[in-house]
Backbone as a chain_set.jsonl record, in Angstrom:
{"seq": "XXXXXXXXXXXXXXXXXXXXXXXXXXXXXXXXXXXXXXXXXXXXXXXXXXXXXXXXXXXXXXXXXXXXXXXXXXXXXXXXXXXXXXXXXXXXXXXXXXXXXXXXXXXXXXXXXXXXXXXXXXXXXXXXXXXXXXXXXXXXXXXXXXXXXXXXXXXXXXXXXXXXXXXXXXXXXXXXXXXXXXXXXXXXXXXXXXXXXXXXXXXXXX", "coords": {"N": [[-41.714, -80.72, 61.565], [-40.938, -79.562, 63.04], [-37.883, -79.508, 62.725], [-38.739, -77.989, 60.363], [-39.009, -75.703, 61.479], [-36.947, -74.97, 62.523], [-35.523, -74.416, 60.23], [-36.85, -72.648, 58.919], [-36.499, -70.241, 60.791], [-33.672, -70.204, 61.319], [-33.206, -69.41, 58.543], [-34.391, -66.238, 58.188], [-33.111, -65.268, 60.106], [-30.665, -65.147, 58.479], [-31.339, -64.116, 56.182], [-32.207, -61.217, 57.557], [-29.234, -60.57, 58.477], [-28.036, -60.512, 56.132], [-29.905, -57.69, 55.141], [-29.145, -56.062, 56.773], [-26.44, -55.996, 56.283], [-26.112, -55.077, 53.683], [-27.839, -52.612, 54.282], [-26.191, -51.259, 55.422], [-23.415, -51.051, 54.019], [-24.811, -49.192, 52.055], [-25.29, -47.472, 53.181], [-22.44, -46.492, 54.044], [-21.401, -46.466, 50.979], [-22.563, -44.004, 50.69], [-22.155, -41.992, 52.502], [-19.269, -41.764, 52.006], [-19.633, -40.278, 49.429], [-20.885, -38.355, 49.552], [-18.842, -37.669, 51.978], [-16.594, -37.286, 49.361], [-17.634, -35.586, 47.649], [-17.781, -32.739, 49.498], [-15.033, -32.66, 50.131], [-14.84, -32.111, 46.63], [-13.56, -29.715, 44.656], [-14.92, -26.611, 44.055], [-15.565, -24.512, 41.212], [-14.797, -21.538, 40.942], [-16.111, -18.678, 40.551], [-16.04, -16.548, 39.213], [-15.94, -13.159, 38.313], [-15.087, -11.667, 35.389], [-12.682, -9.599, 34.488], [-13.08, -6.635, 32.929], [-11.411, -5.623, 30.101], [-8.799, -3.565, 29.704], [-8.933, -0.906, 27.907], [-6.855, 0.867, 25.706], [-5.035, 3.984, 26.442], [-4.029, 5.086, 24.368], [-4.17, 6.884, 21.696], [-4.353, 6.744, 17.658], [-5.333, 8.993, 16.619], [-4.158, 11.244, 18.296], [-1.831, 11.954, 17.832], [1.074, 13.785, 16.383], [2.772, 14.457, 13.211], [5.523, 16.162, 12.01], [7.111, 18.489, 11.184], [10.38, 20.735, 10.3], [11.905, 22.23, 7.165], [14.958, 23.516, 5.758], [16.876, 25.725, 3.658], [19.391, 27.002, 2.242], [21.647, 28.365, -0.757], [24.898, 29.432, -2.08], [27.332, 31.787, -1.328], [27.143, 31.339, 1.468], [26.328, 27.853, 2.784], [23.232, 26.531, 3.521], [21.833, 23.363, 5.604], [19.159, 22.504, 7.073], [17.493, 20.139, 8.708], [14.95, 19.317, 10.577], [13.193, 17.341, 12.169], [9.106, 16.032, 14.122], [7.765, 15.057, 16.025], [5.117, 14.694, 18.424], [2.039, 13.996, 20.833], [-0.836, 14.399, 21.871], [-1.602, 14.895, 24.728], [-4.42, 16.974, 25.826], [-7.088, 18.269, 24.347], [-5.707, 20.976, 24.092], [-3.228, 20.715, 25.35], [-0.332, 19.738, 24.172], [2.426, 17.11, 23.778], [6.24, 16.417, 23.22], [8.948, 15.33, 20.84], [11.522, 16.533, 19.386], [13.836, 16.273, 16.247], [16.954, 17.79, 15.331], [19.354, 17.534, 12.49], [21.801, 19.996, 11.293], [23.798, 21.562, 8.854], [26.329, 23.336, 7.718], [28.135, 25.625, 5.112], [31.285, 27.665, 4.738], [32.778, 30.328, 3.276], [35.697, 31.578, 4.981], [37.078, 33.902, 6.366], [40.066, 34.125, 4.656], [40.841, 31.304, 4.666], [39.914, 29.738, 3.587], [37.578, 27.565, 2.343], [35.038, 25.937, 4.399], [33.348, 23.52, 6.712], [30.775, 22.446, 8.406], [28.998, 20.483, 10.391], [25.967, 20.177, 12.646], [24.162, 19.005, 15.652], [21.15, 17.498, 17.695], [18.745, 17.609, 19.934], [15.154, 17.879, 21.293], [13.053, 18.182, 23.476], [9.122, 19.285, 24.318], [6.325, 21.04, 24.876], [3.417, 22.524, 23.913], [1.251, 25.15, 24.684], [-2.21, 25.233, 23.728], [-4.258, 27.996, 23.395], [-5.651, 29.785, 21.978], [-7.289, 28.332, 19.07], [-5.628, 28.408, 16.857], [-3.706, 29.831, 18.024], [-0.8, 29.626, 19.609], [0.84, 28.621, 22.621], [4.703, 28.264, 23.709], [7.107, 26.206, 25.165], [11.012, 25.347, 25.638], [13.353, 22.373, 26.027], [16.35, 21.984, 25.037], [19.154, 20.247, 23.651], [22.336, 20.965, 21.616], [25.05, 20.063, 19.633], [27.355, 21.447, 18.757], [29.87, 22.11, 16.061], [32.778, 23.446, 15.809], [35.643, 25.637, 15.368], [39.265, 26.727, 15.63], [41.171, 29.503, 16.081], [43.614, 28.663, 14.985], [42.364, 26.949, 12.907], [41.584, 24.407, 13.599], [39.32, 21.792, 14.585], [36.552, 21.167, 16.748], [33.986, 20.162, 19.249], [31.638, 21.03, 20.544], [28.627, 20.83, 23.233], [25.693, 22.815, 23.936], [23.274, 23.947, 25.919], [19.591, 25.018, 25.698], [16.963, 26.767, 27.051], [13.667, 27.22, 25.426], [11.982, 29.947, 25.355], [8.521, 30.599, 24.087], [5.896, 31.588, 21.678], [3.565, 30.855, 18.755], [1.832, 30.256, 15.517], [-0.792, 28.172, 13.625], [-2.027, 27.934, 10.508], [-4.094, 26.124, 8.913], [-3.812, 24.361, 6.133], [-4.733, 21.75, 5.124], [-6.781, 18.738, 5.612], [-6.25, 17.965, 7.809], [-3.449, 19.359, 8.19], [-1.155, 21.281, 8.687], [0.308, 24.987, 8.262], [3.248, 26.541, 9.864], [4.604, 29.037, 12.064], [6.692, 30.654, 14.235], [8.663, 31.956, 17.119], [10.901, 32.264, 19.51], [12.643, 32.649, 22.761], [15.538, 32.322, 23.942], [15.852, 31.684, 26.964], [17.989, 30.493, 28.668], [20.382, 31.556, 28.585], [22.802, 30.253, 28.405], [26.898, 30.835, 28.129], [28.057, 29.544, 25.764], [26.329, 29.624, 24.155], [24.776, 30.748, 20.421], [22.762, 32.275, 20.788], [22.757, 35.424, 22.085], [22.387, 37.867, 23.52], [19.638, 37.879, 24.086], [18.493, 37.381, 21.784], [15.582, 36.923, 19.206], [14.486, 33.263, 17.898], [13.806, 32.564, 15.274], [11.029, 30.219, 13.493], [9.386, 27.983, 10.844], [7.279, 25.905, 9.652], [5.598, 22.276, 8.983], [3.4, 20.208, 9.965], [0.982, 17.609, 10.858], [-1.923, 17.768, 12.15], [-1.098, 19.238, 13.935]], "CA": [[-42.462, -79.889, 61.976], [-39.755, -79.182, 64.337], [-36.898, -79.414, 61.838], [-38.911, -77.019, 59.259], [-39.519, -74.515, 61.877], [-35.552, -74.567, 62.842], [-35.195, -73.841, 58.312], [-37.251, -71.22, 58.809], [-36.036, -69.158, 61.664], [-32.193, -69.311, 60.411], [-33.568, -68.305, 56.979], [-34.861, -65.201, 58.536], [-31.95, -64.283, 61.105], [-29.508, -64.717, 57.559], [-31.782, -62.405, 55.937], [-31.699, -59.476, 58.318], [-28.366, -60.375, 58.551], [-27.588, -59.755, 54.555], [-30.178, -56.269, 54.897], [-28.311, -55.652, 57.666], [-25.399, -55.512, 55.589], [-26.923, -54.097, 52.491], [-28.224, -51.292, 54.517], [-24.542, -51.04, 56.164], [-23.311, -50.589, 52.39], [-25.568, -48.27, 51.042], [-24.425, -45.488, 54.23], [-20.988, -45.936, 53.806], [-20.846, -45.654, 49.697], [-23.269, -42.704, 50.819], [-21.294, -41.089, 53.519], [-18.087, -41.698, 50.999], [-19.67, -39.578, 47.902], [-20.837, -37.063, 50.426], [-17.317, -37.092, 52.099], [-16.274, -36.789, 48.25], [-18.128, -33.427, 47.5], [-17.072, -32.056, 50.507], [-13.35, -31.699, 49.254], [-13.973, -31.609, 44.967], [-13.065, -28.002, 44.249], [-15.946, -26.106, 43.805], [-15.203, -23.967, 40.568], [-15.15, -20.013, 41.829], [-17.142, -18.245, 39.807], [-15.45, -14.968, 39.502], [-16.619, -11.991, 37.445], [-14.0, -11.699, 34.119], [-12.645, -7.947, 34.658], [-13.493, -6.65, 31.604], [-10.128, -5.883, 29.243], [-8.725, -1.892, 29.721], [-8.478, -0.31, 26.289], [-5.475, 1.829, 26.035], [-5.965, 5.603, 26.135], [-3.497, 5.606, 23.527], [-4.908, 7.053, 19.796], [-3.372, 7.424, 17.347], [-5.855, 10.347, 15.985], [-3.78, 12.116, 18.644], [-0.216, 11.656, 16.846], [1.103, 14.917, 15.887], [4.102, 14.648, 13.447], [5.843, 17.137, 11.374], [8.61, 19.407, 11.227], [11.156, 21.963, 9.566], [13.357, 22.237, 6.722], [15.027, 24.769, 5.68], [18.186, 25.516, 2.887], [19.949, 28.369, 1.413], [22.994, 28.332, -1.405], [25.18, 30.335, -2.517], [28.677, 32.084, -0.507], [26.911, 30.224, 2.229], [25.27, 26.854, 2.238], [23.177, 26.053, 5.002], [20.644, 22.832, 4.814], [18.7, 22.5, 8.512], [16.428, 19.676, 8.94], [14.604, 19.269, 12.317], [11.745, 16.688, 12.456], [9.467, 16.366, 14.928], [7.032, 13.419, 16.553], [4.362, 14.635, 19.223], [1.159, 13.347, 20.822], [-2.002, 15.079, 22.011], [-2.828, 14.797, 26.07], [-5.299, 16.83, 26.075], [-7.293, 19.178, 22.78], [-5.42, 21.915, 24.157], [-1.766, 20.507, 25.489], [0.421, 19.035, 23.459], [4.051, 17.226, 24.188], [6.495, 15.954, 22.156], [10.486, 15.306, 20.533], [12.247, 16.904, 17.724], [15.4, 16.267, 15.867], [18.116, 18.463, 14.37], [20.938, 17.725, 12.121], [22.361, 20.75, 10.647], [24.804, 21.692, 7.824], [26.873, 24.734, 7.512], [29.537, 25.546, 4.631], [31.205, 28.99, 3.832], [34.126, 30.854, 3.318], [36.096, 32.039, 6.768], [38.679, 34.586, 6.584], [41.112, 33.226, 3.997], [41.241, 29.873, 5.386], [38.982, 28.761, 2.671], [35.75, 27.179, 2.662], [34.959, 25.127, 6.13], [32.12, 22.683, 6.672], [30.461, 22.44, 9.761], [27.37, 19.594, 11.091], [25.771, 20.111, 14.376], [22.824, 17.982, 15.619], [21.336, 17.117, 18.793], [16.875, 17.078, 19.782], [14.949, 18.497, 22.399], [11.819, 17.552, 24.048], [8.75, 20.63, 23.776], [5.439, 21.431, 25.094], [2.535, 23.56, 23.768], [-0.758, 24.947, 24.909], [-3.071, 25.982, 22.552], [-4.735, 29.373, 24.538], [-6.998, 29.759, 21.441], [-7.403, 27.587, 17.668], [-4.818, 28.546, 16.02], [-1.719, 30.046, 18.464], [0.177, 28.29, 21.093], [2.734, 29.192, 23.982], [5.905, 27.118, 23.72], [7.982, 25.921, 26.012], [11.231, 24.198, 24.845], [14.242, 22.699, 26.474], [17.028, 21.172, 23.383], [20.754, 20.139, 23.469], [22.475, 21.116, 20.786], [26.128, 19.766, 19.912], [28.08, 22.836, 17.422], [30.949, 21.624, 15.424], [33.281, 24.821, 15.893], [36.495, 25.582, 14.791], [39.844, 27.306, 16.512], [41.837, 30.243, 15.022], [44.173, 27.225, 13.626], [41.414, 25.587, 11.155], [41.465, 23.115, 14.159], [38.097, 21.518, 14.619], [36.247, 20.758, 17.756], [32.74, 20.116, 19.138], [30.576, 21.492, 21.891], [27.565, 20.802, 23.49], [24.921, 23.619, 24.564], [22.127, 23.505, 26.53], [19.298, 26.242, 25.605], [15.398, 26.721, 27.205], [13.297, 28.268, 24.214], [10.04, 30.134, 25.525], [7.346, 32.059, 23.182], [4.94, 31.186, 20.71], [3.604, 29.768, 17.2], [0.669, 30.52, 14.788], [-0.699, 27.736, 12.661], [-2.244, 27.667, 9.718], [-4.448, 25.255, 8.412], [-3.487, 24.529, 5.202], [-5.7, 20.867, 4.705], [-8.469, 18.608, 5.824], [-5.421, 17.528, 9.135], [-2.021, 19.669, 7.592], [-1.222, 22.733, 9.187], [1.344, 25.197, 8.366], [2.734, 26.911, 11.103], [5.61, 29.802, 12.519], [6.898, 30.928, 15.951], [9.024, 33.178, 17.61], [10.916, 32.017, 20.599], [14.077, 32.979, 23.248], [16.412, 31.198, 24.697], [16.068, 32.078, 27.916], [18.881, 29.85, 29.698], [21.559, 32.237, 28.018], [24.708, 29.711, 28.116], [28.074, 31.704, 27.637], [28.253, 29.304, 24.096], [24.694, 30.298, 22.657], [24.557, 31.404, 19.49], [21.528, 33.493, 20.95], [22.957, 35.949, 23.624], [21.716, 39.255, 24.001], [18.1, 37.654, 23.972], [18.408, 37.463, 20.127], [14.788, 35.842, 18.979], [14.565, 32.61, 17.124], [12.432, 32.19, 14.038], [10.831, 28.704, 13.009], [8.365, 28.165, 10.652], [7.554, 24.367, 9.736], [4.074, 22.007, 8.831], [2.591, 19.728, 11.142], [0.164, 17.078, 10.827], [-2.65, 16.872, 13.665], [-1.135, 20.171, 14.768]], "C": [[-41.255, -79.063, 63.086], [-38.558, -78.747, 63.549], [-37.101, -78.215, 60.874], [-39.06, -75.319, 60.034], [-37.824, -73.758, 62.012], [-34.778, -74.107, 61.469], [-35.373, -72.68, 58.561], [-36.908, -69.732, 59.575], [-34.358, -68.77, 61.419], [-32.294, -69.042, 58.776], [-33.642, -66.816, 56.987], [-33.668, -65.168, 59.194], [-31.155, -64.48, 59.686], [-30.324, -63.835, 56.918], [-31.903, -61.348, 56.239], [-30.651, -59.791, 58.653], [-27.955, -60.113, 57.675], [-28.437, -58.357, 54.894], [-29.587, -55.808, 56.301], [-26.931, -54.885, 56.668], [-25.499, -55.242, 54.334], [-27.11, -52.454, 53.314], [-26.192, -50.779, 55.051], [-23.761, -50.05, 54.908], [-23.562, -49.663, 51.767], [-25.289, -46.792, 51.832], [-23.784, -45.213, 53.355], [-20.931, -45.657, 52.115], [-21.819, -44.0, 49.74], [-22.555, -41.735, 51.41], [-20.476, -41.102, 52.512], [-18.319, -40.561, 49.876], [-20.196, -38.632, 48.952], [-19.418, -36.192, 50.7], [-16.245, -36.292, 50.593], [-16.412, -35.435, 47.477], [-17.838, -32.784, 48.159], [-16.023, -31.483, 49.774], [-13.595, -31.363, 48.079], [-14.164, -29.726, 45.891], [-13.943, -27.215, 43.665], [-15.595, -25.333, 42.325], [-15.508, -22.48, 40.619], [-15.837, -19.073, 40.293], [-16.5, -16.381, 40.017], [-15.655, -14.265, 37.917], [-15.133, -11.268, 36.697], [-13.861, -10.014, 34.713], [-12.476, -7.784, 33.448], [-11.689, -5.331, 31.384], [-9.961, -3.56, 29.174], [-8.293, -2.113, 29.073], [-7.646, 0.901, 26.537], [-5.595, 3.116, 25.81], [-5.31, 6.401, 25.089], [-4.044, 5.338, 22.308], [-3.832, 7.716, 19.09], [-3.851, 8.563, 16.16], [-4.559, 11.83, 16.67], [-2.335, 12.252, 18.483], [-0.377, 13.141, 16.309], [2.913, 14.687, 14.958], [4.172, 15.475, 11.42], [7.102, 17.504, 11.541], [8.808, 19.977, 10.1], [11.549, 21.582, 8.759], [13.653, 22.657, 5.894], [16.719, 24.736, 5.109], [17.935, 27.386, 2.297], [21.079, 27.741, 0.556], [23.789, 29.379, -2.051], [26.974, 30.278, -1.949], [28.185, 30.988, 0.478], [26.099, 29.314, 2.289], [25.043, 26.407, 3.506], [22.068, 24.659, 5.045], [20.165, 22.094, 6.838], [17.199, 21.081, 8.647], [16.02, 19.056, 10.532], [12.821, 18.592, 12.118], [10.954, 16.677, 13.779], [7.944, 15.226, 15.36], [6.51, 14.38, 18.337], [2.394, 14.025, 19.126], [-0.096, 14.354, 22.092], [-2.57, 14.857, 23.447], [-3.596, 15.63, 26.019], [-5.759, 17.819, 24.11], [-6.556, 20.252, 23.066], [-3.289, 21.956, 24.092], [-1.217, 19.536, 24.774], [2.039, 18.795, 23.733], [5.102, 16.653, 23.284], [8.04, 15.861, 21.986], [10.54, 15.805, 19.431], [13.43, 16.171, 17.477], [16.464, 17.147, 15.164], [19.434, 17.812, 13.476], [20.774, 19.53, 11.488], [23.542, 20.936, 9.557], [25.06, 22.965, 7.61], [27.981, 24.797, 6.27], [29.574, 27.057, 3.968], [32.579, 29.477, 3.768], [34.747, 31.895, 3.83], [37.444, 32.415, 6.131], [39.745, 34.681, 6.101], [41.766, 31.848, 4.743], [40.74, 29.475, 4.316], [37.812, 28.385, 2.619], [35.609, 25.915, 4.058], [33.271, 24.655, 6.129], [31.982, 22.671, 7.875], [29.065, 21.399, 10.144], [27.477, 19.73, 12.346], [24.34, 19.565, 14.216], [22.534, 18.119, 17.245], [19.162, 17.089, 18.252], [16.637, 17.979, 21.148], [13.393, 17.559, 22.827], [10.801, 19.19, 24.23], [7.612, 20.85, 24.771], [4.509, 22.746, 24.409], [1.247, 23.561, 23.65], [-0.997, 25.615, 23.93], [-4.107, 26.879, 23.352], [-6.579, 29.696, 23.353], [-6.836, 28.256, 20.049], [-6.211, 27.236, 17.254], [-3.864, 29.278, 16.415], [-1.771, 29.222, 20.05], [1.182, 28.953, 21.783], [3.314, 28.242, 23.075], [7.012, 27.157, 24.608], [9.281, 24.864, 25.423], [12.716, 23.596, 25.614], [14.89, 21.613, 25.28], [18.117, 21.475, 24.2], [20.702, 20.01, 22.07], [23.842, 21.199, 20.339], [26.836, 20.698, 18.221], [28.952, 21.676, 16.879], [31.577, 22.652, 15.311], [34.55, 24.472, 15.193], [37.225, 26.779, 15.704], [40.592, 28.475, 15.859], [43.205, 29.091, 14.398], [43.762, 26.61, 12.973], [41.229, 24.574, 12.409], [39.909, 22.79, 14.881], [37.887, 20.88, 16.007], [34.603, 20.874, 18.036], [32.417, 20.079, 20.397], [29.072, 21.284, 22.34], [26.624, 22.471, 23.898], [23.859, 23.544, 24.596], [21.419, 24.996, 25.575], [17.53, 25.751, 26.296], [14.804, 28.027, 26.571], [11.815, 28.652, 25.193], [9.576, 31.382, 24.402], [6.383, 31.075, 22.632], [4.768, 30.965, 19.246], [1.711, 30.638, 17.349], [0.456, 29.372, 14.141], [-2.009, 28.328, 11.512], [-3.42, 26.604, 9.374], [-4.433, 24.783, 6.703], [-4.296, 22.921, 3.949], [-6.326, 19.996, 5.725], [-7.316, 18.011, 6.974], [-4.431, 17.958, 9.019], [-2.141, 21.141, 8.049], [0.485, 23.388, 8.748], [1.708, 25.906, 9.474], [4.418, 28.047, 11.171], [5.31, 30.331, 14.026], [8.168, 31.323, 16.19], [9.504, 32.586, 19.165], [12.388, 32.675, 21.049], [14.391, 32.624, 24.035], [16.961, 32.014, 26.358], [17.08, 31.666, 29.251], [19.838, 30.528, 29.521], [22.967, 31.418, 28.801], [25.509, 30.263, 27.172], [28.109, 30.712, 27.073], [27.34, 29.284, 23.293], [25.008, 31.464, 21.868], [23.621, 32.485, 19.683], [21.804, 33.849, 21.766], [22.077, 36.915, 22.946], [19.8, 38.86, 23.512], [17.208, 38.029, 22.555], [16.971, 36.441, 20.025], [14.879, 34.557, 18.297], [13.701, 32.428, 16.058], [12.443, 30.601, 13.325], [9.297, 28.75, 12.227], [8.358, 26.463, 9.638], [5.487, 23.853, 9.617], [3.722, 20.747, 9.728], [1.397, 18.742, 10.665], [-1.087, 16.376, 11.948], [-1.554, 18.058, 14.508], [-1.448, 19.86, 16.244]], "O": [[-41.164, -77.975, 63.652], [-38.202, -77.579, 63.705], [-36.162, -77.502, 60.518], [-39.168, -74.219, 59.491], [-37.492, -72.599, 61.759], [-33.678, -73.555, 61.495], [-34.551, -71.764, 58.527], [-37.003, -68.579, 59.156], [-33.847, -67.652, 61.345], [-31.452, -68.519, 58.046], [-33.138, -66.134, 56.095], [-32.875, -64.891, 58.295], [-30.691, -63.342, 59.62], [-30.038, -62.648, 57.078], [-31.77, -60.412, 55.451], [-30.591, -59.21, 59.736], [-27.147, -59.208, 57.881], [-27.572, -57.486, 54.994], [-30.051, -54.71, 56.607], [-26.622, -53.711, 56.466], [-24.354, -55.197, 53.886], [-26.585, -51.405, 52.938], [-25.399, -49.893, 54.731], [-23.59, -48.832, 54.865], [-22.787, -49.173, 50.946], [-25.146, -45.634, 51.44], [-23.888, -44.447, 52.397], [-20.398, -44.585, 51.828], [-21.687, -43.093, 48.917], [-22.343, -40.663, 50.844], [-20.877, -40.25, 51.719], [-17.344, -39.958, 49.427], [-19.259, -37.843, 49.076], [-18.953, -35.128, 50.293], [-15.517, -35.3, 50.624], [-15.654, -34.619, 46.953], [-17.422, -31.766, 47.607], [-15.931, -30.45, 49.111], [-12.941, -30.375, 47.745], [-14.553, -29.089, 46.87], [-13.697, -27.079, 42.466], [-14.669, -26.117, 42.113], [-16.658, -22.206, 40.277], [-15.688, -19.311, 39.095], [-16.646, -15.462, 40.823], [-15.541, -14.75, 36.791], [-14.323, -10.55, 37.283], [-14.773, -9.383, 35.247], [-11.824, -8.581, 32.774], [-11.143, -4.584, 32.196], [-10.72, -2.678, 28.772], [-7.457, -3.008, 28.948], [-7.793, 1.733, 27.433], [-6.338, 3.438, 24.882], [-5.521, 7.57, 24.767], [-4.35, 4.252, 21.817], [-2.97, 8.553, 19.359], [-3.197, 8.947, 15.191], [-4.183, 12.843, 16.08], [-1.779, 12.869, 19.392], [-1.422, 13.664, 15.922], [3.977, 14.711, 15.576], [3.515, 15.43, 10.38], [8.023, 16.834, 12.007], [8.06, 19.979, 9.122], [11.848, 20.398, 8.917], [12.938, 22.489, 4.906], [17.622, 24.108, 5.662], [17.109, 28.278, 2.104], [21.544, 26.675, 0.961], [23.145, 30.27, -2.607], [27.721, 29.303, -2.03], [28.669, 29.858, 0.417], [24.968, 29.613, 1.907], [25.843, 26.037, 4.366], [21.15, 24.955, 4.281], [20.878, 21.379, 7.541], [16.014, 21.417, 8.648], [16.744, 18.491, 11.352], [11.733, 19.153, 11.99], [11.575, 17.136, 14.738], [7.279, 14.795, 14.418], [7.338, 14.638, 19.21], [1.698, 13.764, 18.145], [0.327, 14.849, 23.137], [-3.778, 14.653, 23.573], [-4.437, 14.856, 26.478], [-5.042, 17.93, 23.115], [-6.603, 20.928, 22.038], [-2.461, 22.591, 23.439], [-1.726, 18.416, 24.806], [2.842, 19.715, 23.882], [4.528, 16.323, 22.247], [8.638, 16.302, 22.968], [9.731, 15.6, 18.526], [13.997, 15.514, 18.35], [16.6, 16.744, 14.009], [20.507, 17.683, 14.066], [19.692, 20.092, 11.321], [24.336, 20.002, 9.669], [24.153, 23.749, 7.328], [28.847, 23.932, 6.401], [28.768, 27.614, 3.223], [33.468, 28.83, 4.321], [34.557, 33.031, 3.395], [38.39, 31.79, 5.649], [40.623, 35.237, 6.762], [42.882, 31.59, 5.194], [41.362, 28.475, 3.96], [36.945, 29.187, 2.964], [36.519, 25.12, 4.299], [32.298, 25.265, 5.685], [32.967, 22.869, 8.587], [27.996, 22.006, 10.067], [28.448, 19.564, 13.084], [23.589, 19.578, 13.241], [23.334, 18.656, 18.01], [18.533, 16.826, 17.227], [17.47, 18.564, 21.84], [12.961, 16.488, 22.403], [11.457, 20.23, 24.283], [8.134, 20.837, 25.886], [4.978, 23.884, 24.441], [0.41, 22.841, 23.104], [-0.282, 26.413, 23.326], [-4.874, 26.209, 24.043], [-7.778, 29.773, 23.621], [-6.2, 27.25, 20.364], [-5.741, 26.098, 17.235], [-3.019, 29.593, 15.577], [-2.398, 28.649, 20.941], [2.122, 29.671, 21.442], [2.836, 27.63, 22.12], [7.755, 28.131, 24.725], [8.978, 23.806, 24.87], [13.417, 24.575, 25.87], [14.259, 20.706, 24.738], [18.259, 22.359, 25.045], [19.862, 19.454, 21.362], [24.268, 22.345, 20.488], [26.694, 20.454, 17.023], [28.781, 20.499, 17.196], [30.988, 23.293, 14.44], [34.715, 23.423, 14.57], [36.573, 27.601, 16.349], [40.579, 28.246, 14.65], [43.455, 28.997, 13.197], [44.352, 25.729, 12.347], [40.48, 23.671, 12.037], [39.444, 23.597, 15.686], [38.766, 20.168, 16.492], [33.912, 21.532, 17.259], [32.811, 19.269, 21.236], [28.272, 21.723, 21.513], [27.456, 23.331, 24.191], [23.198, 23.163, 23.63], [22.112, 25.814, 24.97], [17.005, 24.66, 26.073], [15.05, 29.212, 26.797], [10.923, 27.899, 25.583], [10.023, 32.478, 24.062], [6.152, 29.956, 23.09], [5.766, 30.892, 18.53], [0.952, 31.126, 18.187], [1.567, 29.011, 13.753], [-2.833, 29.154, 11.903], [-3.402, 26.08, 10.488], [-5.492, 25.09, 6.157], [-4.399, 22.889, 2.723], [-6.432, 20.526, 6.831], [-7.827, 16.896, 7.083], [-3.679, 17.251, 9.69], [-3.041, 21.943, 7.801], [1.531, 22.741, 8.812], [0.796, 26.097, 10.278], [5.295, 27.797, 10.345], [4.287, 30.413, 14.706], [8.947, 30.973, 15.303], [8.617, 32.435, 20.005], [13.188, 33.125, 20.229], [13.696, 32.489, 25.042], [17.98, 32.615, 26.697], [17.082, 32.17, 30.374], [20.633, 30.281, 30.427], [23.838, 31.903, 29.524], [25.307, 30.338, 25.961], [28.334, 30.026, 28.07], [27.345, 29.033, 22.087], [25.337, 32.604, 22.197], [23.592, 33.475, 18.951], [21.486, 33.174, 22.745], [21.263, 36.738, 22.041], [19.036, 39.505, 22.795], [16.124, 38.54, 22.277], [17.013, 35.343, 20.58], [15.965, 34.741, 17.747], [12.602, 31.986, 16.393], [13.385, 29.986, 12.824], [8.299, 29.301, 12.692], [9.358, 26.036, 9.062], [4.503, 24.526, 9.927], [4.702, 20.853, 10.465], [0.704, 19.352, 9.851], [-1.235, 15.237, 12.39], [-1.211, 17.772, 15.655], [-1.487, 20.771, 17.072]]}, "num_chains": 1, "name": "protein.A"}
């Protein structure tokens, strides 16, 4: 009987120790899980920034220019492409290019030919639907000749101010004419004494 009592006490004590160890293990595992969860980097739910739409629109692009020519005793060909963009419904800015070829008889020296080229930046303000003010800075490289018929080149800057008128000739096509004055009056300018400079052309988009 005494031996049975001792066995029962030992078994009870063993079960108690095992229970305590099991409880300790469960608590340790729980603590480890909590610690892992605390160190786990939570994904940041940042609101995605809306993609910025480009303000550039093809329907605001203006393409055009002018072409002039004459044949005979004086041969002249002038090509003047234009590329612009409407900043507002009334204000347009852009660039132009220039190539000009001239050929004519020069005071007994025979037929002479010259090539000029250049470019410009401009702005137009349309104060009424079909009329506009125009400001332009231009630089043209002229081919010239001295009295001994020796050719050389001379760059000339211009500041043109004036205005023009445009007339619709198609769905989005306009014919325009303008008159400009060179207000810079460089000493090498061929437009001296405030001589007006006329031009006509066609543009898509105006």
